[in-house]
Tab-separated table of C-alpha atoms in Angstrom:
chain	number	residue	atom	x	y	z
A	262	MET	CA	42.714	-46.129	-13.554
A	263	THR	CA	41.469	-47.215	-10.266
A	264	THR	CA	42.256	-43.977	-8.538
A	265	LEU	CA	40.559	-41.983	-11.187
A	266	GLY	CA	37.373	-44.574	-10.531
A	267	GLY	CA	37.710	-43.823	-6.990
A	268	LEU	CA	37.998	-40.198	-7.442
A	269	ILE	CA	34.661	-40.150	-9.461
A	270	THR	CA	32.953	-42.120	-7.009
A	271	ILE	CA	34.000	-39.955	-3.844
A	272	LEU	CA	32.660	-36.944	-6.333
A	273	SER	CA	29.736	-38.833	-7.210
A	274	SER	CA	28.550	-39.719	-3.508
A	275	PHE	CA	29.463	-36.011	-2.621
A	276	LEU	CA	27.337	-34.436	-5.064
A	277	CYS	CA	24.782	-37.055	-3.866
A	278	LEU	CA	25.268	-35.931	-0.585
A	279	LEU	CA	24.600	-32.162	-1.352
A	280	LEU	CA	21.540	-33.069	-3.334
A	281	VAL	CA	19.841	-34.853	-0.470
A	282	LEU	CA	20.804	-32.317	1.953
A	283	ALA	CA	19.543	-29.639	-0.465
A	284	PHE	CA	15.866	-31.757	-0.869
A	285	ILE	CA	15.830	-31.989	3.070
A	286	LYS	CA	16.326	-28.348	3.593
A	287	ILE	CA	13.674	-27.619	0.777
A	288	LEU	CA	11.242	-30.053	2.307
A	289	HIS	CA	12.016	-28.867	5.864
A	290	LYS	CA	11.201	-25.212	4.781
A	291	LEU	CA	8.146	-25.980	2.094
A	292	TRP	CA	6.442	-28.753	4.234
A	293	TRP	CA	7.827	-29.724	7.877
A	294	THR	CA	7.778	-26.079	9.142
A	295	PRO	CA	4.509	-25.060	7.812
A	296	ILE	CA	2.713	-28.390	9.058
A	297	ARG	CA	4.433	-27.736	12.566
A	298	ILE	CA	3.255	-23.874	12.495
A	299	GLN	CA	-0.432	-24.968	11.343
A	300	LYS	CA	-0.426	-27.591	14.547
A	301	LEU	CA	0.828	-25.259	16.951
A	302	VAL	CA	-1.849	-22.688	16.157
A	303	ALA	CA	-4.548	-25.094	16.140
A	304	LEU	CA	-3.759	-26.131	19.832
A	305	LYS	CA	-4.435	-22.315	20.538
A	306	GLY	CA	-7.701	-22.785	19.001
A	307	ILE	CA	-6.644	-20.986	15.842
A	308	LYS	CA	-7.955	-22.405	12.277
A	309	GLY	CA	-7.720	-21.703	8.824
A	310	PRO	CA	-7.622	-23.141	5.529
A	311	SER	CA	-5.325	-25.915	4.864
A	312	TYR	CA	-1.516	-25.173	3.677
A	313	ARG	CA	-1.064	-26.457	0.137
A	314	PHE	CA	2.895	-27.515	-0.946
A	315	ILE	CA	4.720	-24.547	-2.110
A	316	TYR	CA	1.957	-22.304	-2.855
A	317	GLY	CA	0.311	-22.013	0.499
A	318	ASN	CA	-3.228	-20.529	-0.091
A	319	THR	CA	-2.078	-18.055	-3.097
A	320	LYS	CA	-3.988	-19.880	-5.523
A	321	GLU	CA	-7.234	-20.055	-3.814
A	322	ILE	CA	-7.017	-16.334	-3.122
A	323	SER	CA	-6.345	-15.675	-6.779
A	324	ASN	CA	-9.496	-17.649	-7.534
A	325	MET	CA	-11.604	-15.893	-5.204
A	326	LYS	CA	-10.868	-12.748	-6.562
A	327	LYS	CA	-11.115	-13.802	-10.160
A	328	GLU	CA	-14.584	-15.214	-9.228
A	329	VAL	CA	-15.679	-12.088	-7.355
A	330	MET	CA	-14.332	-10.015	-10.559
A	331	GLY	CA	-16.440	-12.164	-12.828
A	332	ARG	CA	-19.614	-10.934	-11.076
A	333	PRO	CA	-21.996	-7.886	-12.070
A	334	HIS	CA	-21.256	-5.363	-9.128
A	335	ILE	CA	-23.982	-3.442	-7.448
A	336	LEU	CA	-23.464	-0.166	-6.721
A	337	SER	CA	-22.561	0.039	-3.295
A	338	HIS	CA	-20.093	0.955	-0.225
A	339	ASP	CA	-20.020	-2.643	0.572
A	340	ILE	CA	-16.282	-3.604	-0.680
A	341	PHE	CA	-14.971	-5.849	1.655
A	342	SER	CA	-16.122	-8.692	0.054
A	343	VAL	CA	-15.081	-7.515	-3.492
A	344	VAL	CA	-11.354	-6.277	-2.476
A	345	GLN	CA	-10.633	-9.214	-0.012
A	346	PRO	CA	-13.036	-11.835	-0.734
A	347	HIS	CA	-10.858	-14.228	1.243
A	348	VAL	CA	-10.689	-12.489	4.339
A	349	HIS	CA	-14.576	-11.673	4.226
A	350	SER	CA	-15.098	-15.750	3.292
A	351	TRP	CA	-12.446	-17.167	5.883
A	352	THR	CA	-13.517	-14.775	8.683
A	353	ASN	CA	-17.046	-16.231	8.568
A	354	ILE	CA	-15.663	-19.696	8.530
A	355	TYR	CA	-12.917	-20.009	11.140
A	356	GLY	CA	-13.375	-16.686	13.350
A	357	LYS	CA	-12.319	-13.050	13.672
A	358	ASN	CA	-8.535	-14.283	13.819
A	359	TYR	CA	-7.307	-17.074	11.248
A	360	LEU	CA	-4.227	-18.648	9.845
A	361	GLN	CA	-3.407	-18.492	6.096
A	362	TRP	CA	-0.417	-19.098	3.749
A	363	HIS	CA	1.325	-16.987	1.434
A	364	GLY	CA	3.308	-19.599	-0.208
A	365	SER	CA	5.244	-21.231	2.853
A	366	ARG	CA	5.090	-18.038	4.796
A	367	ALA	CA	2.626	-18.518	7.645
A	368	GLN	CA	0.183	-15.195	8.508
A	369	LEU	CA	-2.057	-14.813	11.079
A	370	VAL	CA	-4.894	-12.443	10.102
A	371	ILE	CA	-5.934	-10.534	12.907
A	372	THR	CA	-9.644	-8.461	13.129
A	373	GLU	CA	-10.256	-8.277	16.551
A	374	PRO	CA	-10.060	-4.438	17.491
A	375	GLU	CA	-7.877	-4.832	20.860
A	376	LEU	CA	-5.406	-7.160	19.232
A	377	CYS	CA	-4.892	-4.847	16.302
A	378	LYS	CA	-4.164	-1.885	18.736
A	379	GLU	CA	-1.829	-3.959	20.497
A	380	ILE	CA	0.196	-4.885	17.587
A	381	LEU	CA	0.228	-1.743	16.019
A	382	ASN	CA	1.078	0.277	19.391
A	383	ASN	CA	3.744	-2.257	19.896
A	384	LYS	CA	4.739	-0.661	23.060
A	385	ASP	CA	7.158	-3.587	24.109
A	386	ARG	CA	8.180	-3.465	20.475
A	387	ALA	CA	7.521	-7.543	20.217
A	388	TYR	CA	5.962	-6.844	16.497
A	389	PRO	CA	8.769	-6.129	14.152
A	390	LYS	CA	8.072	-5.312	10.774
A	391	ARG	CA	7.764	-8.118	7.973
A	392	GLU	CA	10.252	-7.936	5.463
A	393	PRO	CA	8.099	-7.112	1.860
A	394	PRO	CA	8.414	-9.353	-0.848
A	395	ASN	CA	10.816	-8.354	-3.221
A	396	ILE	CA	8.909	-7.092	-6.040
A	397	SER	CA	7.584	-4.628	-3.495
A	398	ARG	CA	10.742	-3.229	-2.759
A	399	LYS	CA	10.889	-2.186	-6.728
A	400	LEU	CA	8.352	0.380	-5.632
A	401	VAL	CA	9.345	2.082	-2.040
A	402	GLY	CA	12.786	0.548	-1.848
A	403	ASP	CA	13.989	0.187	1.771
A	404	GLY	CA	12.535	3.419	2.684
A	405	LEU	CA	10.041	4.447	5.676
A	406	VAL	CA	7.262	2.406	4.605
A	407	ALA	CA	9.130	-0.876	4.060
A	408	THR	CA	12.206	-0.719	6.410
A	409	SER	CA	12.347	-3.543	9.162
A	410	LYS	CA	15.364	-1.931	10.516
A	411	ALA	CA	14.601	-0.103	14.187
A	412	GLU	CA	17.363	2.387	13.526
A	413	LYS	CA	16.941	3.209	9.831
A	414	TRP	CA	13.154	3.682	10.414
A	415	ALA	CA	13.790	5.991	13.405
A	416	LYS	CA	15.756	8.208	11.441
A	417	LEU	CA	13.716	8.323	8.267
A	418	ARG	CA	10.562	9.017	10.463
A	419	LYS	CA	12.176	11.775	12.486
A	420	LEU	CA	12.955	13.533	8.927
A	421	ALA	CA	9.266	12.981	7.232
A	422	THR	CA	7.683	14.060	10.656
A	423	HIS	CA	9.807	17.473	10.632
A	424	ALA	CA	8.724	17.701	6.737
A	425	PHE	CA	4.943	17.514	7.618
A	426	HIS	CA	4.495	18.834	11.039
A	427	GLY	CA	1.983	21.724	11.934
A	428	GLU	CA	3.832	24.487	10.834
A	429	SER	CA	5.103	23.010	7.718
A	430	LEU	CA	1.712	21.864	6.837
A	431	LYS	CA	0.541	25.374	7.060
A	432	SER	CA	3.017	26.497	4.721
A	433	MET	CA	1.562	23.903	2.176
A	434	ILE	CA	-1.855	25.128	2.128
A	435	PRO	CA	-1.653	27.783	-0.357
A	436	ASP	CA	-0.215	25.229	-2.611
A	437	MET	CA	-2.623	22.873	-2.086
A	438	VAL	CA	-5.386	25.512	-2.972
A	439	ALA	CA	-3.711	26.547	-6.073
A	440	SER	CA	-3.717	23.397	-7.148
A	441	ALA	CA	-7.403	22.745	-6.640
A	442	GLU	CA	-8.268	25.993	-8.228
A	443	MET	CA	-6.480	24.653	-11.432
A	444	MET	CA	-8.536	21.740	-11.380
A	445	LEU	CA	-11.740	23.466	-10.731
A	446	GLU	CA	-11.020	25.944	-13.532
A	447	ARG	CA	-10.317	22.821	-15.791
A	448	TRP	CA	-14.276	21.614	-14.433
A	449	THR	CA	-15.839	24.539	-15.879
A	450	VAL	CA	-16.271	23.423	-19.626
A	451	TYR	CA	-17.873	20.009	-18.101
A	452	GLU	CA	-20.771	21.657	-16.101
A	453	GLY	CA	-23.772	19.800	-16.842
A	454	LYS	CA	-21.847	17.181	-18.574
A	455	GLU	CA	-19.821	13.760	-17.680
A	456	ILE	CA	-16.367	13.863	-16.499
A	457	GLU	CA	-13.807	11.546	-15.643
A	458	VAL	CA	-13.074	12.492	-11.877
A	459	PHE	CA	-10.532	9.373	-10.995
A	460	GLU	CA	-8.179	10.733	-13.500
A	461	GLU	CA	-8.764	14.727	-12.505
A	462	PHE	CA	-8.065	13.820	-9.163
A	463	ARG	CA	-4.893	11.981	-10.427
A	464	LEU	CA	-3.498	15.251	-11.701
A	465	PHE	CA	-4.447	17.208	-8.611
A	466	THR	CA	-2.899	14.818	-6.310
A	467	SER	CA	0.291	14.525	-8.285
A	468	GLU	CA	0.500	18.481	-8.946
A	469	VAL	CA	-0.034	18.767	-4.747
A	470	ILE	CA	2.722	16.204	-4.125
A	471	SER	CA	5.155	17.784	-6.591
A	472	ARG	CA	4.566	21.203	-5.461
A	473	THR	CA	4.628	20.596	-1.631
A	474	ALA	CA	7.094	17.879	-0.990
A	475	PHE	CA	9.648	18.468	-3.987
A	476	GLY	CA	9.251	22.121	-4.858
A	477	SER	CA	8.473	21.375	-8.578
A	478	SER	CA	4.966	20.586	-10.731
A	479	TYR	CA	3.442	17.694	-11.933
A	480	SER	CA	4.815	18.422	-15.469
A	481	GLU	CA	8.307	18.055	-14.103
A	482	GLY	CA	7.601	15.050	-12.448
A	483	GLN	CA	5.093	13.496	-14.971
A	484	ASP	CA	7.960	10.517	-15.814
A	485	ILE	CA	7.982	9.889	-12.554
A	486	PHE	CA	4.416	9.375	-11.639
A	487	GLU	CA	3.944	7.367	-15.014
A	488	MET	CA	6.569	5.166	-14.191
A	489	LEU	CA	5.327	4.159	-10.886
A	490	ARG	CA	1.710	4.088	-11.731
A	491	LYS	CA	2.883	1.156	-14.558
A	492	LEU	CA	5.460	-0.514	-11.428
A	493	GLY	CA	2.329	-0.283	-9.289
A	494	PHE	CA	0.307	-2.277	-11.889
A	495	LEU	CA	2.879	-4.757	-12.219
A	496	ILE	CA	3.281	-5.664	-8.711
A	497	PHE	CA	-0.290	-5.859	-7.734
A	498	LYS	CA	-0.554	-8.410	-10.796
A	499	ASN	CA	2.170	-10.617	-9.620
A	500	ILE	CA	1.793	-10.133	-5.659
A	501	LEU	CA	0.253	-13.534	-5.312
A	502	LYS	CA	2.610	-15.542	-7.797
A	503	PHE	CA	4.831	-17.653	-6.521
A	504	ARG	CA	8.608	-17.541	-7.570
A	505	VAL	CA	10.974	-20.185	-6.339
A	506	PRO	CA	13.705	-18.286	-4.527
A	507	GLY	CA	16.784	-17.447	-6.600
A	508	ILE	CA	14.985	-18.571	-9.612
A	509	SER	CA	14.490	-14.766	-10.906
A	510	LYS	CA	18.475	-14.626	-11.102
A	511	LEU	CA	18.550	-16.995	-13.826
A	512	PHE	CA	15.256	-16.514	-15.751
A	513	LYS	CA	12.857	-13.371	-15.781
A	514	THR	CA	9.499	-13.151	-16.685
A	515	SER	CA	8.374	-10.223	-18.919
A	516	ASP	CA	6.859	-8.589	-16.311
A	517	GLU	CA	10.268	-8.839	-13.940
A	518	ILE	CA	12.097	-7.730	-17.060
A	519	GLU	CA	9.595	-4.645	-17.074
A	520	SER	CA	9.369	-4.024	-13.417
A	521	ASP	CA	13.680	-3.779	-13.494
A	522	LYS	CA	13.569	-1.372	-16.402
A	523	LEU	CA	10.627	1.097	-14.583
A	524	GLU	CA	12.808	0.834	-11.422
A	525	LYS	CA	15.898	1.990	-13.255
A	526	GLY	CA	13.945	4.670	-14.991
A	527	ILE	CA	12.382	5.793	-11.705
A	528	ASN	CA	15.788	5.858	-9.916
A	529	ALA	CA	17.675	7.904	-12.549
A	530	SER	CA	14.670	10.387	-13.159
A	531	ILE	CA	15.076	11.196	-9.122
A	532	ILE	CA	18.880	11.137	-8.908
A	533	GLU	CA	18.482	13.766	-11.766
A	534	MET	CA	15.989	15.838	-9.489
A	535	VAL	CA	18.294	15.645	-6.357
A	536	LYS	CA	21.224	16.761	-8.630
A	537	LYS	CA	19.234	19.634	-10.026
A	538	ARG	CA	18.556	21.021	-6.918
A	539	GLU	CA	22.120	20.428	-5.255
A	540	LYS	CA	23.234	22.326	-8.445
A	541	LYS	CA	21.360	25.346	-7.640
A	542	THR	CA	22.389	25.036	-3.962
A	543	MET	CA	26.130	25.166	-4.861
A	544	THR	CA	26.363	27.338	-7.417
A	545	GLY	CA	24.548	29.950	-5.254
A	546	GLU	CA	21.365	30.163	-6.920
A	547	ASN	CA	19.775	29.031	-3.884
A	548	ASP	CA	21.077	29.878	-0.420
A	549	SER	CA	19.744	26.273	1.209
A	550	PHE	CA	18.462	22.931	-0.016
A	551	GLY	CA	15.268	24.138	0.803
A	552	SER	CA	12.432	23.504	3.683
A	553	ASP	CA	10.495	20.760	1.619
A	554	PHE	CA	10.734	17.333	1.875
A	555	LEU	CA	13.285	16.934	-0.906
A	556	GLY	CA	15.424	19.784	0.870
A	557	LEU	CA	15.496	18.000	4.075
A	558	LEU	CA	16.641	14.554	2.573
A	559	LEU	CA	19.266	16.754	0.881
A	560	LYS	CA	20.487	18.162	4.112
A	561	ALA	CA	20.171	14.839	5.961
A	562	ASN	CA	22.318	13.626	2.942
A	563	HIS	CA	25.292	16.379	3.606
A	564	GLU	CA	24.914	15.963	7.453
A	565	ALA	CA	28.445	16.191	8.982
A	566	ASN	CA	27.148	13.498	11.986
A	567	GLU	CA	27.328	10.080	10.251
A	568	ASN	CA	24.684	8.842	12.506
A	569	GLN	CA	22.260	11.356	11.356
A	570	ARG	CA	23.476	11.133	7.485
A	571	ILE	CA	21.399	9.383	5.072
A	572	SER	CA	22.306	7.748	1.795
A	573	VAL	CA	21.523	8.804	-2.027
A	574	GLN	CA	19.696	5.417	-2.174
A	575	GLU	CA	17.767	6.397	0.794
A	576	ILE	CA	16.979	9.715	-0.587
A	577	ILE	CA	15.937	7.794	-3.667
A	578	ASP	CA	13.824	5.187	-1.651
A	579	GLU	CA	11.964	8.045	0.399
A	580	CYS	CA	11.000	9.961	-2.729
A	581	LYS	CA	9.618	7.065	-4.118
A	582	THR	CA	7.535	6.359	-1.267
A	583	PHE	CA	5.963	9.412	-1.188
A	584	TYR	CA	5.394	10.347	-4.501
A	585	PHE	CA	3.509	6.526	-4.828
A	586	ALA	CA	2.031	6.679	-1.430
A	587	GLY	CA	1.060	10.580	-1.512
A	588	GLN	CA	-0.315	10.496	-4.470
A	589	GLU	CA	-2.246	7.284	-5.044
A	590	THR	CA	-3.921	6.831	-1.567
A	591	ALA	CA	-5.450	10.796	-1.799
A	592	ASN	CA	-6.393	9.972	-5.185
A	593	THR	CA	-8.290	6.874	-4.178
A	594	LEU	CA	-9.731	8.665	-1.466
A	595	LEU	CA	-11.068	11.678	-3.437
A	596	ALA	CA	-12.688	9.383	-6.212
A	597	TRP	CA	-14.209	6.978	-3.929
A	598	THR	CA	-15.677	9.511	-1.799
A	599	VAL	CA	-17.027	11.275	-5.034
A	600	PHE	CA	-18.297	7.986	-6.305
A	601	LEU	CA	-20.476	7.676	-2.830
A	602	LEU	CA	-21.432	11.289	-3.489
A	603	ALA	CA	-22.837	10.471	-6.500
A	604	LEU	CA	-25.349	8.046	-5.701
A	605	LEU	CA	-29.000	8.749	-5.079
A	606	ARG	CA	-29.137	6.359	-2.037
A	607	LEU	CA	-25.725	6.776	0.659
A	608	GLY	CA	-24.846	3.903	1.643
A	609	LYS	CA	-5.626	-14.830	24.617
A	610	LEU	CA	-2.930	-16.044	22.068
A	611	ILE	CA	0.668	-17.563	22.251
A	612	VAL	CA	1.870	-16.699	18.909
A	613	PRO	CA	5.100	-19.278	17.454
A	614	SER	CA	7.976	-17.539	15.828
A	615	ASN	CA	8.064	-17.397	12.109
A	616	LEU	CA	4.001	-16.445	11.796
A	617	GLU	CA	3.540	-13.236	10.605
A	618	LEU	CA	0.536	-11.004	11.685
A	619	ASP	CA	-1.723	-9.667	9.313
A	620	VAL	CA	-3.937	-6.915	10.386
A	621	SER	CA	-6.774	-6.830	8.002
A	622	ILE	CA	-8.048	-3.337	8.488
A	623	LEU	CA	-10.947	-3.564	5.572
A	624	ALA	CA	-12.203	-6.123	7.930
A	625	LEU	CA	-12.388	-3.993	10.835
A	626	HIS	CA	-14.064	-1.086	9.187
A	627	HIS	CA	-16.902	-3.745	7.589
A	628	ASP	CA	-17.609	-5.279	10.771
A	629	PRO	CA	-21.502	-4.892	11.712
A	630	GLN	CA	-20.848	-6.139	15.454
A	631	ILE	CA	-18.453	-2.678	15.841
A	632	TRP	CA	-20.420	-0.395	13.159
A	633	GLY	CA	-23.918	-1.494	13.434
A	634	GLN	CA	-26.231	-3.391	10.677
A	635	ASP	CA	-25.927	-0.292	8.309
A	636	VAL	CA	-22.148	-0.820	7.868
A	637	GLN	CA	-22.198	-0.556	4.531
A	638	LEU	CA	-24.197	2.468	4.135
A	639	PHE	CA	-21.863	5.716	3.581
A	640	LYS	CA	-22.823	7.560	6.743
A	641	PRO	CA	-20.488	10.437	7.599
A	642	GLU	CA	-22.585	11.450	10.278
A	643	ARG	CA	-22.009	8.320	12.015
A	644	PHE	CA	-18.885	10.098	13.229
A	645	SER	CA	-20.591	13.101	14.329
A	646	GLU	CA	-20.094	12.464	17.924
A	647	GLY	CA	-16.782	11.112	17.534
A	648	VAL	CA	-15.072	8.085	16.904
A	649	ALA	CA	-15.625	6.095	20.259
A	650	LYS	CA	-19.419	6.656	19.828
A	651	ALA	CA	-19.283	5.532	16.133
A	652	THR	CA	-17.468	2.660	16.599
A	653	ASN	CA	-19.514	1.333	19.875
A	654	ASN	CA	-16.280	2.255	22.132
A	655	HIS	CA	-13.863	0.211	19.690
A	656	VAL	CA	-11.495	3.268	19.160
A	657	GLY	CA	-8.823	1.121	17.830
A	658	ALA	CA	-11.808	-0.377	14.949
A	659	PHE	CA	-10.997	2.984	13.204
A	660	ILE	CA	-7.551	2.904	11.464
A	661	PRO	CA	-7.487	4.340	7.830
A	662	PHE	CA	-3.937	5.596	8.502
A	663	SER	CA	-2.936	2.755	10.929
A	664	MET	CA	-2.040	3.352	14.610
A	665	GLY	CA	0.848	3.511	17.291
A	666	PRO	CA	4.239	4.308	16.154
A	667	ARG	CA	3.923	3.358	12.749
A	668	ILE	CA	0.717	5.637	11.985
A	669	CYS	CA	0.864	7.437	8.616
A	670	VAL	CA	3.515	9.940	8.890
A	671	GLY	CA	1.382	12.060	5.921
A	672	LEU	CA	-2.291	11.556	7.997
A	673	ASN	CA	-2.367	15.500	8.353
A	674	PHE	CA	-1.226	16.050	5.277
A	675	ALA	CA	-3.471	13.691	3.144
A	676	THR	CA	-6.519	14.931	5.317
A	677	THR	CA	-5.845	18.442	4.642
A	678	GLU	CA	-5.119	17.810	0.704
A	679	VAL	CA	-8.892	15.944	0.730
A	680	LYS	CA	-10.800	18.502	2.806
A	681	ILE	CA	-9.554	21.523	0.925
A	682	ALA	CA	-10.343	19.524	-2.268
A	683	LEU	CA	-13.772	18.397	-1.195
A	684	SER	CA	-14.747	21.450	0.135
A	685	MET	CA	-13.806	23.659	-2.998
A	686	ILE	CA	-15.731	21.140	-4.930
A	687	LEU	CA	-18.969	20.870	-3.124
A	688	GLN	CA	-19.455	24.783	-3.035
A	689	ARG	CA	-19.954	24.290	-7.001
A	690	TYR	CA	-20.783	21.116	-7.886
A	691	ALA	CA	-23.321	18.066	-6.928
A	692	PHE	CA	-22.837	14.729	-8.476
A	693	THR	CA	-24.791	12.123	-10.111
A	694	LEU	CA	-23.116	8.762	-11.526
A	695	SER	CA	-22.647	8.297	-15.338
A	696	LEU	CA	-24.994	5.838	-16.858
A	697	GLY	CA	-21.800	4.757	-18.669
A	698	TYR	CA	-20.067	3.984	-15.475
A	699	VAL	CA	-19.179	0.211	-14.896
A	700	HIS	CA	-18.665	-0.309	-11.430
A	701	SER	CA	-14.981	-1.913	-10.585
A	702	PRO	CA	-14.280	-1.410	-6.604
A	703	LEU	CA	-11.374	-3.781	-6.509
A	704	HIS	CA	-9.726	-1.539	-9.451
A	705	LEU	CA	-10.258	1.329	-7.394
A	706	LEU	CA	-8.991	0.386	-4.236
A	707	THR	CA	-5.679	-0.880	-5.669
A	708	VAL	CA	-3.703	0.554	-8.413
A	709	ARG	CA	-6.366	2.171	-10.676
A	710	PRO	CA	-10.064	1.536	-11.890
A	711	GLN	CA	-10.389	-0.398	-14.952
A	712	HIS	CA	-12.793	2.242	-16.357
A	713	GLY	CA	-12.502	5.344	-14.419
A	714	VAL	CA	-14.959	7.078	-12.464
A	715	GLN	CA	-17.204	9.326	-14.634
A	716	VAL	CA	-19.613	11.563	-13.133
A	717	ARG	CA	-21.981	14.392	-14.676
A	718	LEU	CA	-21.243	17.504	-12.829
A	719	GLN	CA	-24.021	19.401	-11.919
A	720	PRO	CA	-23.189	23.315	-11.088
A	721	LEU	CA	-25.138	24.482	-7.527
């Protein structure tokens, strides 16, 4: 009995020691490290909202967004204070660069143009890409947009650049025009009436990305688009919610269960599409995998050189990235442009380790010191003499597609698509905003508008 009692004492002591060590480790991560970083950056003159144990500033940010959404929205191009109310408020309080907290993760928010330029150009590779939240990986995987692995990024970037270079882009123009013609043909029955343009542009951009990048049509990829839309909504809904590391493996929320289901469905649909293309090539129906984006991915998957070869999972991640990013971004750009057209009035730091740098593009694009006091007005003519003139020689202040080596690989693709659509639309129609339109720019610029964008088509 004495031996057994001694063994129980030893085991109890050991378990107590483990618990104490675990507690110290948690306290170090959730309290000591944040407080140390906060003091370090304060010595360099960087201020910000105080760190809150476990949650950081996520609750404050969430409450700010809820408060903004509860206000009546003015029909205006002034979206900075609505979409990112925390950045708008804290840059006014703490300065152009300030410290904020996503849980225990420190984030240095940057809005100074020259610092943004230095970070995004990243000539010395001193600023590696941060790891995205786990929930975001469900949407884009570990593909070109999300990966922080330099060699993998370079390999995927080379593939994507080849798929969307000048000559390839020229071959895509007929499909873009055909997709725009299909949309405008649908619009003929709405002339003089109101139409939901956000949904129309969603169909248009989905058709374009399906035809040009994947050699299919919107109807064939409809399930993928719909699942990505739902998954995007869940991610936006939960992005500021804090989850204790590892808890998701033991207990999943209903949103986590649904997002897992959507992720599996998306992956399965993409694999089916990939196998269909492979089968046509292997059976001789096609003489190659094709020259579109999917074809180049498949060719890389069968590459003899192991250093250039990509895995099936990388194909899936790249397809998800371009299905979502290629559709949602151009869709939002078109919808917001038409919304603005429809109005009657047109509107030196030493950074410690474990500190994330967050470039607020929206803050740059709405800074009156850069753009002038009319920054909130929609004035395309401000760019008539070039970006340098429009930004008062702050070229790094205009970065709608980012900057440097990580500049959006689909920049030319997206701008060509939007130019084609707008030029064809504006030859036929003018716009007035629907009396039933409910203004909600936060929804429009994140996942999708709660009430859509209704305008009245006026034939020219």
